[in-house]
Amino acid sequence: MEPAYRRIAAVYRDKIASGELAPGVRLPTEHEIAEEFGVVRQTVRSGLGVLVSEGLIVARRPYGYFVREWERMLYRPQEKSRPMPSRSTMDRFSQQISDEGRVPSMHIEVALVQAAPDLAERLRVETGATVVIRRRVRFINGEPVNINDSHFPLDLVKDSEIMSPAYIPRGTDEVLADLGHRQERAVDEIFVRMPTPDEIRRLGLGPGTPVALHYDTGYTADDRPVQCTVNVLPGDRHRIVFERRWRADEPLS
Amino acid sequence: MEPAYRRIAAVYRDKIASGELAPGVRLPTEHEIAEEFGVVRQTVRSGLGVLVSEGLIVARRPYGYFVREWERMLYRPQEKSRPMPSRSTMDRFSQQISDEGRVPSMHIEVALVQAAPDLAERLRVETGATVVIRRRVRFINGEPVNINDSHFPLDLVKDSEIMSPAYIPRGTDEVLADLGHRQERAVDEIFVRMPTPDEIRRLGLGPGTPVALHYDTGYTADDRPVQCTVNVLPGDRHRIVFERRWRADEPLS
């Protein structure tokens, strides 16, 4: 027979999957569940611990366990390929969040780092070569949402405003274009994995929250990679969307 | 001071991140690590257990712990928008895997199910309406790789070969087109979460392996959704890639 803690996990997993327990709803107390299943509280804790690590519920001491609420922002890499409205004083993220009546903010840090192998490969520089990194953490209403770390070959951007840890409303793509490195093509790569301790800390991730790693590498018309942005997107906060058209002779909408 | 099990986890996490311990390499034994840190074996087990749940190492009894090896197949939703070579006797997945000198296979099951809310919304049918589901699990060299569950409104596909649990080399998109439901546009949505127990079983997933859920919803020229495929892509086996072109007047390559 299945151990009691697993039966408890299975029963509550099903109640959540079926919608009987809706997002945000409080589960019965450990004491109540222990009575119902005829087990000690430690067994209940083990069973609910399974659901916490699966990302289905959260423990909010001293209030109890709650069905996890998902609020996923729309994340559209293709938006980046569209021209920004020339009157814009905000970047796309800030505009989108403001339009929703919420408060966007951002933390920016600029550093010179040695290219790790993943970046070196994408930027076609030697591993260990110096690259400029603009590290950004974006917030909605003060809560961290995602990380966007943009990497540039140093010789392309030195002496430009990309080196300053200030907000660039028109975006770094426009700065690169002004410097003669206009991007015409990009490759989006998405990897899925558990977060690192550093990502957990920077993004305040709860247990059972995997991340998507989105590498956005931009190329010029003569096929030189001029930037690679590594976006860390917590699974509980993002819906990644692309659109496709079937016929090759039609532009991407 | 940090507990010993965490220090052990941090030391080995760093060795893996830096590449000092490469994928596939065996870690020192529990006994050796216990001696090095001056702790009991249970503490070593707790420390390495953290790295197992992070997906960084695997325990292969009785051989020990190994740095996890990632073998990620290229997964390109945009390929679906390109015409299939007319001489093809294999679907794209099978072709790709065969070209790599590996053996593709597939398990297919067809069923009538009631549309869950996520599917009902995307297919614009009532929740609980009957839909046809083609459940496929794909394998490489006998190992499960991913799940592709395609859903169709029953009235569109009844009496067609989509209802038969047999391999359709030209693909279900072509069958739909022959039935008068040619798709011209698709929306790709990607969600990231921990796997369900059912997915863990069907795909043989190890600890610390999150999945991407890729919903591919196809629309006709008059904007009717005619199929929605839910792809479950284990993070350790996929690299999801899209390409974009910057100028709106250029076709998507």
XYZ file of C-alpha atoms in Angstrom:
506
model
C 0.000 0.000 0.000
C 1.058 3.551 -0.713
C 2.577 5.433 2.244
C 0.125 7.820 3.959
C 2.096 10.968 3.087
C 1.844 10.080 -0.598
C -1.880 9.445 -0.355
C -2.326 12.862 1.246
C -0.281 14.476 -1.541
C -2.307 12.632 -4.210
C -5.672 13.617 -2.710
C -4.795 17.317 -2.529
C -3.041 17.289 -5.901
C -6.273 15.982 -7.440
C -8.416 18.557 -5.633
C -6.193 21.293 -7.056
C -6.078 19.819 -10.568
C -9.864 19.465 -10.674
C -10.391 23.024 -9.475
C -12.209 21.881 -6.319
C -9.526 23.881 -4.510
C -9.083 27.119 -6.465
C -5.952 29.292 -6.569
C -5.604 31.334 -3.376
C -7.808 29.034 -1.287
C -6.525 27.915 2.130
C -6.173 24.165 2.690
C -7.532 22.555 5.867
C -5.104 22.795 8.799
C -2.447 20.147 9.410
C -4.492 19.105 12.422
C -7.677 18.656 10.377
C -5.906 16.673 7.668
C -4.180 14.503 10.313
C -7.572 13.669 11.820
C -9.137 12.935 8.441
C -6.368 10.502 7.448
C -5.743 9.126 10.946
C -2.038 10.040 10.901
C 0.346 12.223 12.916
C 0.986 15.819 11.877
C 4.514 15.063 10.717
C 3.022 12.783 8.060
C 0.712 15.562 6.895
C 3.691 17.900 6.721
C 5.607 15.410 4.548
C 2.621 15.010 2.238
C 2.052 18.730 1.821
C 5.815 19.217 1.469
C 5.616 17.186 -1.728
C 3.052 19.625 -3.137
C 5.166 22.611 -2.071
C 8.143 21.207 -3.993
C 5.877 20.605 -6.983
C 4.945 24.282 -6.888
C 1.234 23.582 -6.296
C 0.835 25.093 -2.814
C 2.682 27.572 -0.632
C 3.187 27.550 3.144
C 2.463 30.938 4.719
C 3.249 30.678 8.390
C 1.356 31.109 10.653
C -1.707 31.135 8.393
C -1.361 27.723 6.793
C -1.109 26.293 3.296
C -2.656 27.964 0.242
C -3.193 26.857 -3.334
C -0.634 28.734 -5.368
C -1.829 31.703 -7.423
C -0.228 32.211 -10.783
C 0.040 35.622 -12.255
C 1.871 35.355 -15.511
C 2.840 38.395 -17.538
C 2.697 38.155 -21.293
C 6.269 37.874 -22.592
C 6.632 38.298 -26.354
C 10.139 38.199 -27.819
C 8.706 39.162 -31.228
C 7.683 42.558 -29.843
C 11.376 43.378 -29.827
C 11.413 43.173 -33.614
C 8.882 45.964 -33.982
C 9.864 49.603 -34.147
C 9.351 51.518 -30.900
C 6.949 54.457 -31.122
C 9.266 57.422 -31.576
C 7.536 59.444 -28.837
C 8.236 56.724 -26.263
C 9.816 57.689 -22.975
C 9.493 54.176 -21.576
C 10.781 50.809 -22.693
C 8.270 48.125 -23.736
C 8.134 46.385 -20.375
C 7.470 49.635 -18.520
C 4.853 50.670 -21.064
C 3.035 47.327 -20.842
C 3.004 47.303 -17.040
C 1.969 50.974 -16.804
C -0.869 50.320 -19.254
C -2.077 47.624 -16.845
C -2.182 50.192 -14.032
C 0.784 48.703 -12.224
C 4.105 50.227 -11.268
C 7.176 49.091 -13.211
C 10.690 49.628 -11.963
C 14.148 48.402 -12.768
C 17.536 47.947 -11.162
C 20.490 48.420 -13.515
C 24.133 47.581 -13.014
C 26.915 47.715 -15.595
C 30.087 45.658 -15.328
C 32.963 44.317 -17.357
C 33.103 40.542 -17.103
C 34.924 37.663 -18.726
C 32.708 35.862 -21.214
C 31.569 32.455 -19.965
C 31.564 29.697 -22.625
C 27.817 30.062 -23.367
C 28.187 33.791 -24.052
C 31.504 33.491 -25.863
C 29.972 31.000 -28.278
C 26.987 33.209 -29.026
C 28.968 36.456 -29.353
C 31.789 34.691 -31.263
C 34.496 35.901 -28.911
C 37.119 33.876 -27.028
C 36.037 32.388 -23.704
C 37.361 34.787 -21.082
C 37.319 37.787 -23.436
C 36.065 40.977 -21.803
C 32.427 41.772 -22.468
C 30.183 44.510 -21.162
C 27.230 43.270 -19.169
C 24.148 45.353 -18.356
C 22.426 43.487 -15.545
C 18.819 44.423 -15.073
C 16.215 43.158 -12.631
C 12.675 44.250 -13.424
C 10.008 44.772 -10.797
C 6.222 45.107 -10.807
C 4.809 46.919 -7.781
C 8.155 46.391 -6.072
C 8.236 42.610 -6.588
C 11.025 41.170 -8.744
C 9.740 39.662 -12.008
C 12.663 38.723 -14.186
C 16.346 39.204 -14.924
C 17.670 40.567 -18.239
C 21.429 40.475 -18.529
C 22.603 41.948 -21.847
C 26.114 41.226 -23.054
C 28.036 43.261 -25.645
C 31.534 42.840 -27.103
C 33.537 45.585 -25.380
C 34.985 47.102 -28.560
C 31.498 47.700 -29.998
C 30.091 49.738 -27.133
C 32.959 51.376 -25.243
C 32.445 55.136 -24.795
C 28.705 54.732 -25.537
C 25.801 55.256 -23.141
C 25.517 51.457 -22.867
C 28.462 51.694 -20.427
C 26.469 53.847 -18.021
C 24.138 52.198 -15.487
C 21.306 54.529 -16.457
C 17.955 53.889 -18.020
C 17.993 54.144 -21.856
C 14.382 54.799 -22.903
C 14.942 54.175 -26.630
C 16.655 50.879 -25.773
C 20.128 49.498 -26.320
C 19.178 48.173 -29.784
C 18.829 51.778 -30.976
C 22.141 52.704 -29.394
C 23.809 49.825 -31.222
C 22.149 50.953 -34.465
C 23.479 54.493 -33.976
C 26.930 52.990 -33.515
C 26.582 51.266 -36.902
C 25.485 47.867 -35.605
C 21.821 47.694 -36.528
C 20.333 44.259 -35.834
C 18.237 42.637 -38.542
C 17.892 39.097 -37.254
C 17.703 37.419 -33.860
C 17.733 33.872 -32.550
C 15.624 33.074 -29.498
C 16.701 29.999 -27.548
C 14.776 28.740 -24.547
C 16.117 26.328 -21.923
C 14.240 25.092 -18.882
C 15.950 24.250 -15.591
C 15.847 24.705 -11.828
C 17.070 28.114 -10.622
C 20.533 28.686 -9.147
C 20.817 29.924 -5.533
C 21.768 33.332 -6.946
C 18.598 33.474 -9.092
C 16.478 32.335 -6.127
C 17.908 35.209 -4.105
C 17.691 37.901 -6.807
C 14.147 36.942 -7.819
C 12.769 35.805 -4.452
C 11.684 32.437 -5.875
C 9.641 29.999 -3.804
C 10.194 26.207 -3.783
C 9.081 24.317 -6.878
C 9.635 27.292 -9.203
C 11.683 26.399 -12.285
C 12.896 29.051 -14.722
C 13.097 29.492 -18.467
C 16.404 30.813 -19.704
C 15.797 32.888 -22.810
C 18.896 33.741 -24.849
C 18.190 36.487 -27.366
C 21.133 36.877 -29.750
C 20.970 39.728 -32.261
C 22.784 39.807 -35.606
C 23.558 42.575 -38.083
C 22.782 42.322 -41.804
C 26.305 40.957 -42.379
C 25.620 38.296 -39.757
C 27.748 39.536 -36.865
C 26.308 38.871 -33.372
C 26.339 42.246 -31.579
C 24.457 41.473 -28.384
C 23.255 38.509 -26.396
C 20.699 38.976 -23.652
C 20.129 36.234 -21.112
C 16.655 36.548 -19.638
C 15.782 34.514 -16.553
C 12.006 34.039 -16.496
C 10.460 32.399 -13.424
C 7.813 29.869 -14.494
C 5.212 31.270 -12.112
C 5.382 34.771 -13.628
C 5.569 34.349 -17.396
C 3.618 33.203 -20.388
C 5.977 33.202 -23.365
C 4.154 33.767 -26.649
C 5.183 33.660 -30.295
C 3.000 33.965 -33.391
C 3.595 32.234 -36.676
C 2.135 32.506 -40.169
C 1.997 29.429 -42.289
C 2.883 30.785 -45.706
C 6.527 31.671 -46.171
C 5.650 34.616 -48.411
C 3.733 36.405 -45.692
C 5.400 38.666 -43.137
C 5.278 37.706 -39.488
C 2.353 39.550 -37.969
C 27.692 29.634 10.261
C 26.202 27.778 7.367
C 25.157 24.160 8.073
C 27.664 21.588 6.775
C 25.246 20.028 4.278
C 24.808 23.413 2.619
C 28.525 24.015 2.470
C 28.966 20.649 0.767
C 26.222 21.531 -1.729
C 27.804 24.934 -2.416
C 31.304 23.513 -2.956
C 30.116 20.901 -5.461
C 27.689 23.309 -7.157
C 30.630 25.634 -7.791
C 32.843 22.824 -9.090
C 30.098 21.929 -11.562
C 29.398 25.534 -12.578
C 33.087 26.228 -13.194
C 33.478 23.084 -15.276
C 36.060 21.608 -12.848
C 33.631 18.666 -12.677
C 32.456 18.033 -16.243
C 29.186 16.397 -17.300
C 29.324 12.625 -16.827
C 32.145 12.737 -14.258
C 31.749 10.749 -11.033
C 31.894 12.685 -7.757
C 34.053 11.433 -4.876
C 32.290 8.816 -2.749
C 30.109 9.774 0.218
C 32.837 8.368 2.421
C 35.539 10.534 0.817
C 33.446 13.689 1.055
C 32.549 12.894 4.685
C 36.270 12.635 5.528
C 37.118 15.829 3.678
C 34.461 17.879 5.508
C 34.738 16.007 8.842
C 31.037 15.092 8.896
C 28.929 11.915 8.991
C 27.717 10.333 5.767
C 24.124 11.355 6.375
C 25.237 14.989 6.153
C 26.961 14.309 2.839
C 23.787 12.646 1.583
C 21.722 15.708 2.544
C 24.167 18.011 0.792
C 24.263 15.992 -2.410
C 20.475 15.563 -2.195
C 20.182 19.323 -2.659
C 22.132 19.083 -5.917
C 20.005 16.133 -7.077
C 16.843 18.192 -6.562
C 18.464 21.080 -8.425
C 19.026 18.743 -11.359
C 22.820 19.134 -11.240
C 23.808 15.562 -10.344
C 22.237 12.105 -10.492
C 22.567 9.216 -8.065
C 23.261 5.926 -9.826
C 23.312 3.218 -7.208
C 25.590 1.417 -6.544
C 28.070 3.434 -8.608
C 27.751 6.795 -6.913
C 26.886 10.351 -7.924
C 27.578 11.748 -11.388
C 27.431 15.228 -12.874
C 24.316 15.309 -14.988
C 24.718 15.092 -18.751
C 22.399 17.166 -20.858
C 21.479 16.044 -24.289
C 19.029 18.498 -25.695
C 17.367 18.012 -29.038
C 16.722 21.023 -31.210
C 13.002 21.828 -31.029
C 11.813 24.383 -33.595
C 8.087 25.215 -33.674
C 8.663 27.333 -36.794
C 9.619 24.206 -38.749
C 5.945 23.276 -38.564
C 5.121 26.291 -40.745
C 7.249 25.050 -43.624
C 5.917 22.738 -46.280
C 6.929 19.088 -45.840
C 8.967 17.632 -48.704
C 6.362 15.850 -50.800
C 8.414 12.630 -50.982
C 8.508 12.361 -47.193
C 7.585 9.074 -45.584
C 8.509 10.301 -42.113
C 7.346 13.184 -39.966
C 9.818 15.937 -39.101
C 10.839 14.514 -35.741
C 11.562 11.083 -37.221
C 13.466 12.624 -40.122
C 15.601 14.779 -37.824
C 16.440 11.905 -35.473
C 17.131 9.466 -38.345
C 19.433 12.048 -39.942
C 21.381 12.075 -36.685
C 21.828 8.295 -36.927
C 19.489 7.561 -34.053
C 16.301 5.533 -33.932
C 13.024 7.430 -33.599
C 9.818 5.769 -32.508
C 6.393 6.828 -31.341
C 3.501 5.535 -29.298
C 0.070 6.738 -30.474
C -3.280 6.504 -28.754
C -6.542 8.117 -29.844
C -9.372 8.909 -27.449
C -12.458 11.027 -27.071
C -12.181 13.236 -23.999
C -14.009 16.130 -22.431
C -12.205 19.404 -23.058
C -10.506 20.769 -19.933
C -10.783 24.558 -19.476
C -7.348 25.277 -20.994
C -8.206 23.360 -24.165
C -11.792 24.595 -24.359
C -10.576 28.181 -24.264
C -8.040 27.633 -27.035
C -10.360 25.595 -29.287
C -13.326 27.894 -28.531
C -15.584 25.039 -27.430
C -17.533 24.646 -24.187
C -15.631 23.189 -21.238
C -16.595 19.523 -21.169
C -17.355 19.384 -24.915
C -16.094 16.219 -26.600
C -12.782 16.591 -28.374
C -10.594 14.068 -30.137
C -7.168 13.651 -28.599
C -4.204 12.010 -30.322
C -1.749 11.230 -27.547
C 1.773 10.641 -28.734
C 4.938 9.865 -26.836
C 8.108 10.134 -28.900
C 11.209 8.082 -28.238
C 14.857 8.257 -29.297
C 16.694 4.936 -29.116
C 13.847 3.633 -26.976
C 14.030 6.434 -24.392
C 11.010 8.723 -24.035
C 11.716 12.300 -25.155
C 8.499 14.258 -25.160
C 4.704 14.139 -25.199
C 2.579 15.649 -27.990
C -1.121 15.551 -27.298
C -3.114 17.007 -30.209
C -6.722 18.035 -29.658
C -9.340 18.503 -32.392
C -12.995 19.525 -32.226
C -14.851 16.245 -32.843
C -17.087 17.547 -35.641
C -14.064 18.602 -37.707
C -12.286 15.267 -37.798
C -14.819 12.494 -37.264
C -14.609 9.773 -39.943
C -11.076 10.984 -40.883
C -7.794 9.128 -40.441
C -7.094 11.382 -37.447
C -9.453 9.086 -35.505
C -7.226 6.071 -36.096
C -4.245 5.451 -33.769
C -1.931 4.965 -36.744
C 1.057 6.922 -37.913
C 0.173 9.670 -40.462
C 3.402 10.408 -42.356
C 2.123 13.589 -44.060
C 0.954 14.862 -40.655
C -2.409 15.823 -39.205
C -2.096 19.394 -40.532
C -2.368 18.033 -44.082
C -5.351 15.881 -43.118
C -7.072 18.953 -41.696
C -6.258 20.868 -44.888
C -7.800 18.083 -47.016
C -10.901 18.347 -44.850
C -11.122 22.058 -45.695
C -9.441 23.364 -42.560
C -6.060 24.554 -43.753
C -4.127 26.389 -41.031
C -2.508 29.711 -41.909
C -1.543 31.033 -38.491
C -0.473 29.550 -35.178
C 0.133 30.818 -31.668
C 2.911 29.222 -29.621
C 2.588 29.597 -25.873
C 5.225 28.328 -23.484
C 4.730 27.749 -19.761
C 7.326 26.413 -17.354
C 6.461 24.279 -14.334
C 7.315 21.141 -12.375
C 6.035 17.915 -13.970
C 2.939 16.082 -12.768
C 3.319 12.514 -11.431
C 1.745 11.300 -14.687
C 4.348 13.152 -16.777
C 7.153 11.849 -14.548
C 5.906 8.306 -15.195
C 5.284 8.662 -18.935
C 8.601 10.406 -19.573
C 10.782 8.717 -16.960
C 11.856 12.061 -15.491
C 14.518 12.256 -12.791
C 14.393 14.632 -9.784
C 15.000 18.316 -10.493
C 13.650 18.112 -14.057
C 11.091 20.825 -14.835
C 9.131 20.842 -18.088
C 8.087 23.394 -20.683
C 4.476 23.137 -21.743
C 4.202 24.255 -25.346
C 0.664 24.931 -26.593
C 0.538 25.158 -30.371
C -2.866 26.420 -31.512
C -3.530 26.512 -35.257
C -6.013 28.825 -36.980
C -7.563 28.851 -40.446
C -7.582 31.920 -42.702
C -10.988 32.871 -41.268
C -9.500 32.661 -37.780
C -11.083 29.445 -36.504
C -8.876 27.371 -34.165
C -8.841 23.839 -35.612
C -6.261 22.097 -33.479
C -4.383 22.614 -30.246
C -1.349 20.472 -29.458
C 0.020 20.358 -25.937
C 3.682 19.400 -26.007
C 5.385 18.449 -22.743
C 9.112 19.086 -23.156
C 11.436 17.956 -20.362
C 14.032 20.653 -19.646
C 16.919 18.216 -19.800
C 16.096 17.093 -23.357
C 15.144 20.214 -25.315
C 16.527 23.432 -26.706
C 13.581 25.448 -28.024
C 14.604 27.761 -30.847
C 12.835 30.517 -32.792
C 14.253 32.879 -35.387
C 13.150 36.442 -35.957
C 13.811 39.077 -38.592
C 13.805 42.652 -37.595
C 12.095 44.312 -40.550
C 8.358 43.756 -40.760
C 8.475 43.641 -44.562
C 10.706 40.613 -44.620
C 9.352 37.091 -44.375
C 10.268 34.963 -41.397
C 13.189 32.827 -42.484
